[in-house]
Short mmCIF file of C-alpha atoms in Angstrom, two decimals:
data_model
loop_
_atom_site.label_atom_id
_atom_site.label_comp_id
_atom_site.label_asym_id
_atom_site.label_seq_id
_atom_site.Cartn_x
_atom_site.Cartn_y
_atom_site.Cartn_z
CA UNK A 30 -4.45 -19.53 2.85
CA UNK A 31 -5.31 -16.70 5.59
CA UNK A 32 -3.71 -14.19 3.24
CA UNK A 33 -0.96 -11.86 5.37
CA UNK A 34 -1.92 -11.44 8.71
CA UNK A 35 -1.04 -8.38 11.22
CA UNK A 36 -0.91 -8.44 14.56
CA UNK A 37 -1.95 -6.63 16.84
CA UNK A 38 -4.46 -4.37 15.10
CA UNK A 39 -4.96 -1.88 17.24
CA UNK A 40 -1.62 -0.61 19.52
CA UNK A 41 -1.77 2.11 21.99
CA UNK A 42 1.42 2.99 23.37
CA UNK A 43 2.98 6.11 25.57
CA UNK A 44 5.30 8.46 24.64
CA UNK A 45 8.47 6.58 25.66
CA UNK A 46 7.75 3.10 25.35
CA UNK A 47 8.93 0.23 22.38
CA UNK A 48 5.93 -0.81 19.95
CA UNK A 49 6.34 -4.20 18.26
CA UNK A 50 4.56 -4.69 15.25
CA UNK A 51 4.17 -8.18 13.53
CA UNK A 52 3.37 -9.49 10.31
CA UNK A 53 3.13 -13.18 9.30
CA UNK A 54 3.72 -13.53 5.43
CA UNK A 55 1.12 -15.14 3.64
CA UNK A 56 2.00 -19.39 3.24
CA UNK A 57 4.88 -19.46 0.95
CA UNK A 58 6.20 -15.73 0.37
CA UNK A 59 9.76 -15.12 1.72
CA UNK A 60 9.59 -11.36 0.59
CA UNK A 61 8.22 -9.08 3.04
CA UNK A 62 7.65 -5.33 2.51
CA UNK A 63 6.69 -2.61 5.42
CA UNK A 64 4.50 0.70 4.46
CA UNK A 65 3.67 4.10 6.86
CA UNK A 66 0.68 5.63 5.58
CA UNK A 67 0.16 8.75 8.25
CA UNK A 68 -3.50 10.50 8.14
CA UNK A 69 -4.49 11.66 4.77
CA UNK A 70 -1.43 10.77 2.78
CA UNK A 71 -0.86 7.50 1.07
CA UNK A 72 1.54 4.20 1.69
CA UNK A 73 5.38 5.25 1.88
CA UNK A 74 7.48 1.98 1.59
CA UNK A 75 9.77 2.04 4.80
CA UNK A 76 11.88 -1.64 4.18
CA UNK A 77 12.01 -4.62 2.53
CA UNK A 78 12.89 -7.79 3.94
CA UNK A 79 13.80 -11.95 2.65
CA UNK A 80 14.08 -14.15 5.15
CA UNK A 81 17.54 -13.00 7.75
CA UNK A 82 18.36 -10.32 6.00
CA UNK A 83 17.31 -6.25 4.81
CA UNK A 84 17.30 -6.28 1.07
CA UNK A 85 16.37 -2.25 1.38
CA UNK A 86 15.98 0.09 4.16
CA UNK A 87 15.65 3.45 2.13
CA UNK A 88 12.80 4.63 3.86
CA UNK A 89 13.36 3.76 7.62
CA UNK A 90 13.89 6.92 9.46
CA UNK A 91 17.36 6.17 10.69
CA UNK A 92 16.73 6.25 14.50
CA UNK A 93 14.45 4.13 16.55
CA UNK A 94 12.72 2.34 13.94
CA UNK A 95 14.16 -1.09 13.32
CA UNK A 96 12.96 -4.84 11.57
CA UNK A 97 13.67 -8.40 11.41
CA UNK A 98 12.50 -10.91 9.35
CA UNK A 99 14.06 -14.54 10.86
CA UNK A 100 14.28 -17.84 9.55
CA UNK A 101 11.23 -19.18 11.71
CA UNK A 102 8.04 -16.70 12.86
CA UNK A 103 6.49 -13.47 11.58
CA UNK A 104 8.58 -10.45 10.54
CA UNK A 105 8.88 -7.93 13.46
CA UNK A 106 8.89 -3.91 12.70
CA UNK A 107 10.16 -2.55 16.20
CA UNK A 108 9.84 1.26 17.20
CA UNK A 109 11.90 2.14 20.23
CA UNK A 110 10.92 4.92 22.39
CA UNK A 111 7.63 6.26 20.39
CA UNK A 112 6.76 10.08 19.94
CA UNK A 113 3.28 11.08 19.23
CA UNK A 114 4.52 11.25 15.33
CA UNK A 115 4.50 7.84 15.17
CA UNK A 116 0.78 7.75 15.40
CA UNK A 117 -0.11 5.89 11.76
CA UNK A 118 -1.39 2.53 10.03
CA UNK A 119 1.44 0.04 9.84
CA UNK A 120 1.09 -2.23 6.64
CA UNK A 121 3.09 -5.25 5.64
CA UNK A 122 3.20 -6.88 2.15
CA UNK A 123 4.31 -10.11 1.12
CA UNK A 124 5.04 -12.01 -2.29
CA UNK A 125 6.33 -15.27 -3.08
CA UNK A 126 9.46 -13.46 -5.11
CA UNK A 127 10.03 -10.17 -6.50
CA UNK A 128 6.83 -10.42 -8.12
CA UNK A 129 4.41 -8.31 -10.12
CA UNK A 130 1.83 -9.09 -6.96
CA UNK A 131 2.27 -7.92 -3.26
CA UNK A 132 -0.52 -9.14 -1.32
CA UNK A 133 -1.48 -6.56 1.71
CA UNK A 134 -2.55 -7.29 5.54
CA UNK A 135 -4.70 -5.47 7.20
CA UNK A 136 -2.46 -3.01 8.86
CA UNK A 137 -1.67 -2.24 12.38
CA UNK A 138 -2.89 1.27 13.45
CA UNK A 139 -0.47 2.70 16.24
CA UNK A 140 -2.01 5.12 18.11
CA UNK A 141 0.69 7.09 20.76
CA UNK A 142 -0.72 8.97 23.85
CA UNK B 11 12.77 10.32 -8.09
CA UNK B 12 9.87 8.65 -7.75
CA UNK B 13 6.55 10.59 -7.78
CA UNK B 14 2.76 9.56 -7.98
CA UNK B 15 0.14 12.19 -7.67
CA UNK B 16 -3.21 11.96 -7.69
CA UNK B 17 -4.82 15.15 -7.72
CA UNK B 18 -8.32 14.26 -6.52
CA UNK B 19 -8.83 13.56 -3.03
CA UNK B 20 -12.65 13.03 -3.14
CA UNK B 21 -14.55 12.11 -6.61
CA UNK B 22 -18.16 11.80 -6.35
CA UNK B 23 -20.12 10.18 -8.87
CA UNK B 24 -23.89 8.65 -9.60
CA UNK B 25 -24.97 5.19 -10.52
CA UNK B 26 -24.23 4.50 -13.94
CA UNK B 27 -22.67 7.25 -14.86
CA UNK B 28 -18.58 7.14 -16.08
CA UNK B 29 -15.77 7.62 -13.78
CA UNK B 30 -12.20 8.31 -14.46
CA UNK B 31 -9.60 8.72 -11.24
CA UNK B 32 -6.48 10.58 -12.41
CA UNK B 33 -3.20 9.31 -11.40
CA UNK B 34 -0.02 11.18 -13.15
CA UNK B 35 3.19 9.75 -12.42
CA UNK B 36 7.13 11.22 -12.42
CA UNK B 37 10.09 8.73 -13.01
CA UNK B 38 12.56 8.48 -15.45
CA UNK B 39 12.56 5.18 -16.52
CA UNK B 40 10.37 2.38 -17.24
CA UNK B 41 7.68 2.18 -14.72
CA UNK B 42 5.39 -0.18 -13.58
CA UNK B 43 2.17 0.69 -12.63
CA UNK B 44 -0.54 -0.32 -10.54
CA UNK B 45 -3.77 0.67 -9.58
CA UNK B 46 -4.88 -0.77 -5.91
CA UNK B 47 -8.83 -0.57 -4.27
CA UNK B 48 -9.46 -0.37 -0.49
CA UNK B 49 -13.15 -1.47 0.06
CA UNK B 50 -14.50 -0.32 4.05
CA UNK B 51 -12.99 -2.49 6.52
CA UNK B 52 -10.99 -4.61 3.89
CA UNK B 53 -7.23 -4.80 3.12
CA UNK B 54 -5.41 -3.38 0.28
CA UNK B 55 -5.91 -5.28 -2.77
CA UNK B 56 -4.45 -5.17 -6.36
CA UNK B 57 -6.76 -3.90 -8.75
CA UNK B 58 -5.13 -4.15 -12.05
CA UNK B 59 -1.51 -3.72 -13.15
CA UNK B 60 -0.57 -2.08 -16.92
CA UNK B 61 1.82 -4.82 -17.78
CA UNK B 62 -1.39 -7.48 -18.06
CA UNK B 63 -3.46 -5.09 -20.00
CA UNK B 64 -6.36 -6.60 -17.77
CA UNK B 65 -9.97 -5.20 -17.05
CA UNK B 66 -11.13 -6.03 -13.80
CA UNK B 67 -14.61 -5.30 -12.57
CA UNK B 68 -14.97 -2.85 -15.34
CA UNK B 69 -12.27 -0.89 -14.61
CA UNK B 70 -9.33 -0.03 -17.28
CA UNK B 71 -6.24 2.17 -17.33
CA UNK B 72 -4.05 2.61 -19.85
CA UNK B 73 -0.37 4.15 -19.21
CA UNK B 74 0.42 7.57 -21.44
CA UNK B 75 3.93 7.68 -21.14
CA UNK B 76 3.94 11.18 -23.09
CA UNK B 77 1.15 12.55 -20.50
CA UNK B 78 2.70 10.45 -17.68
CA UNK B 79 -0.52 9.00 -16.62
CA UNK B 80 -2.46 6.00 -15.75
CA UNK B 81 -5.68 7.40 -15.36
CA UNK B 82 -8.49 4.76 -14.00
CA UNK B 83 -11.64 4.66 -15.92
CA UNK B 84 -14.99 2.32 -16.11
CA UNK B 85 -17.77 3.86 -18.66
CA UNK B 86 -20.40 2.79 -15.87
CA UNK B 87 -19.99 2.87 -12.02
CA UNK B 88 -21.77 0.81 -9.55
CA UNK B 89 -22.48 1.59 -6.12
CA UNK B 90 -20.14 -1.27 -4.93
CA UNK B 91 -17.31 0.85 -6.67
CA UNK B 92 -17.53 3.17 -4.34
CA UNK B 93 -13.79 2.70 -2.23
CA UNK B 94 -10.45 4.21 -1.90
CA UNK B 95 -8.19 3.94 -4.76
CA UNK B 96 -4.23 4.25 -4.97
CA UNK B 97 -1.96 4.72 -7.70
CA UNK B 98 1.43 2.93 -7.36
CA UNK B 99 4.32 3.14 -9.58
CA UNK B 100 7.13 0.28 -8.93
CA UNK B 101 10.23 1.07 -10.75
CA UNK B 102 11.36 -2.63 -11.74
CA UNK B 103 9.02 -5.66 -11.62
CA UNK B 104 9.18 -6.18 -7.38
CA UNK B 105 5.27 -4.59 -6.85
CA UNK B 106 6.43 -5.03 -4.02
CA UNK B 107 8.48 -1.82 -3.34
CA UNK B 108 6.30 0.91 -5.08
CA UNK B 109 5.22 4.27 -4.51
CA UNK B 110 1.81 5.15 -4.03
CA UNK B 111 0.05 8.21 -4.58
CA UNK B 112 -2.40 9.41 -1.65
CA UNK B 113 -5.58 7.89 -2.51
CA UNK B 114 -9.03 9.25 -4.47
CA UNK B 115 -11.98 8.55 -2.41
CA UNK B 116 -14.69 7.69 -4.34
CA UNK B 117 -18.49 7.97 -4.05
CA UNK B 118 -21.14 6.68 -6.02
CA UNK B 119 -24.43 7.66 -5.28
CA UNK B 120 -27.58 5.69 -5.82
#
C-alpha cells in the first residue's frame, strides 16, 4: 500500500489562474480530509469528503476554493483564480471510516507568483 | 470552540536528557487527543493517541482534563527524536477532522 499520495508536489501558479490539487486515498479509505497549514502556523481542517458527496465544509473559505471526491479517481481540491494568500502546503488525509487513524500524504506546497 | 495551543515553538534539548512538549487544549466536551511527529522530508504521521494509552518510541502523554493538557514527555531523548510535533484535538472519534496546534520544533543535540 503506497500510503496517500499527492499530486503534484510542488505547484506554481499566477495570480489569476485555477490550481488543481489531487489526492489519491490510500487502498481502501473512502473518507478523505483536506488541511491548509500557511507558514509558521499549524494544519487547519478545510473539508471533509466520502465518496460523491461533502460530509463538512466548515473551513473552506466560501469563495473560490472548491472539492470533489467522485466515485472513480483521486479527490480534487480546486482553487479558482489564486491570490498570493493562497501560497501554503496542501495536505490530504484519508481513513478507512471515521476512524481513530487518519493517515497523511505528503502535501502539495502551492506557491503563487 | 475548538482550541490547541502549544506554547513552544522551538524546544532544544541534549542527548539523553528528558523532554516534555506542552500542548494545552480548550473544548468543552470530551476530546480526543492526538499527538502527531513530522520527521525531515517525511509525511505526517500519528504518534500516539490518549484513548490507547500507548507508548511509542518512548514517548507518553497523558490527558489532564483539570489542567487541559496533553503534554508529550520521554525521560530520555535521542537524536532521531529530533522532528516537528503537533498536538491535535478531534472532538468525536473521526481523527480525521481535528484541530492541531502549530507545531514544537524540536532539537536534540548530540
Amino acid at each position: 500500500n503506497a500510503g496517500v499520495m499527492q499530486n503534484p508536489r510542488h505547484l506554481v501558479r499566477r495570480r489569476g489562474q485555477e490550481a488543481r490539487l489531487r489526492c489519491s486515498p490510500m487502498k481502501g479509505h473512502s473518507h478523505v480530509y483536506w488541511y491548509r497549514q500557511l507558514p509558521e502556523e499549524g494544519l487547519k481542517f478545510m473539508v471533509y469528503l466520502q465518496k460523491e458527496n461533502i460530509i463538512d465544509e466548515s473551513g473552506m473559505p466560501k469563495e473560490r476554493f472548491s472539492a470533489e471526491f467522485p466515485k472513480e479517481g483521486p479527490s480534487i481540491l480546486r482553487i479558482q483564480q489564486v491570490v498570493r494568500g493562497d501560497s501554503a502546503a496542501y495536505f490530504c488525509a484519508s481513513s478507512p471510516v471515521e476512524s481513530t487513524e487518519a493517515f497523511f500524504g505528503q502535501g502539495t506546497r502551492l506557491t503563487v507568483v | 470552540a475548538q482550541r490547541v495551543t502549544q506554547p513552544e515553538k522551538l524546544l532544544s534539548v541534549f542527548k539523553g536528557a528528558p523532554v516534555e512538549l506542552k500542548c494545552n487544549y480548550s473544548y468543552s466536551g470530551s476530546p480526543e487527543l492526538f499527538w502527531y511527529v513530522q520527521y525531515s522530508r517525511q509525511r505526517l504521521q500519528l504518534l500516539l493517541r490518549h484513548i490507547s494509552r500507548e507508548s511509542i518510541k518512548g514517548f507518553t502523554a497523558d490527558l489532564n482534563k483539570g489542567e487541559t493538557s496533553f503534554h508529550l514527555k520521554k525521560p530520555f531523548a535521542q537524536e532521531e527524536d529530533s522532528a516537528m510535533y503537533y498536538c491535535a484535538l478531534s472532538a468525536g472519534t473521526n481523527a480525521g477532522k481535528s484541530t492541531f496546534g502549530d507545531g514544537t520544533t524540536l532539537t536534540v543535540k548530540p
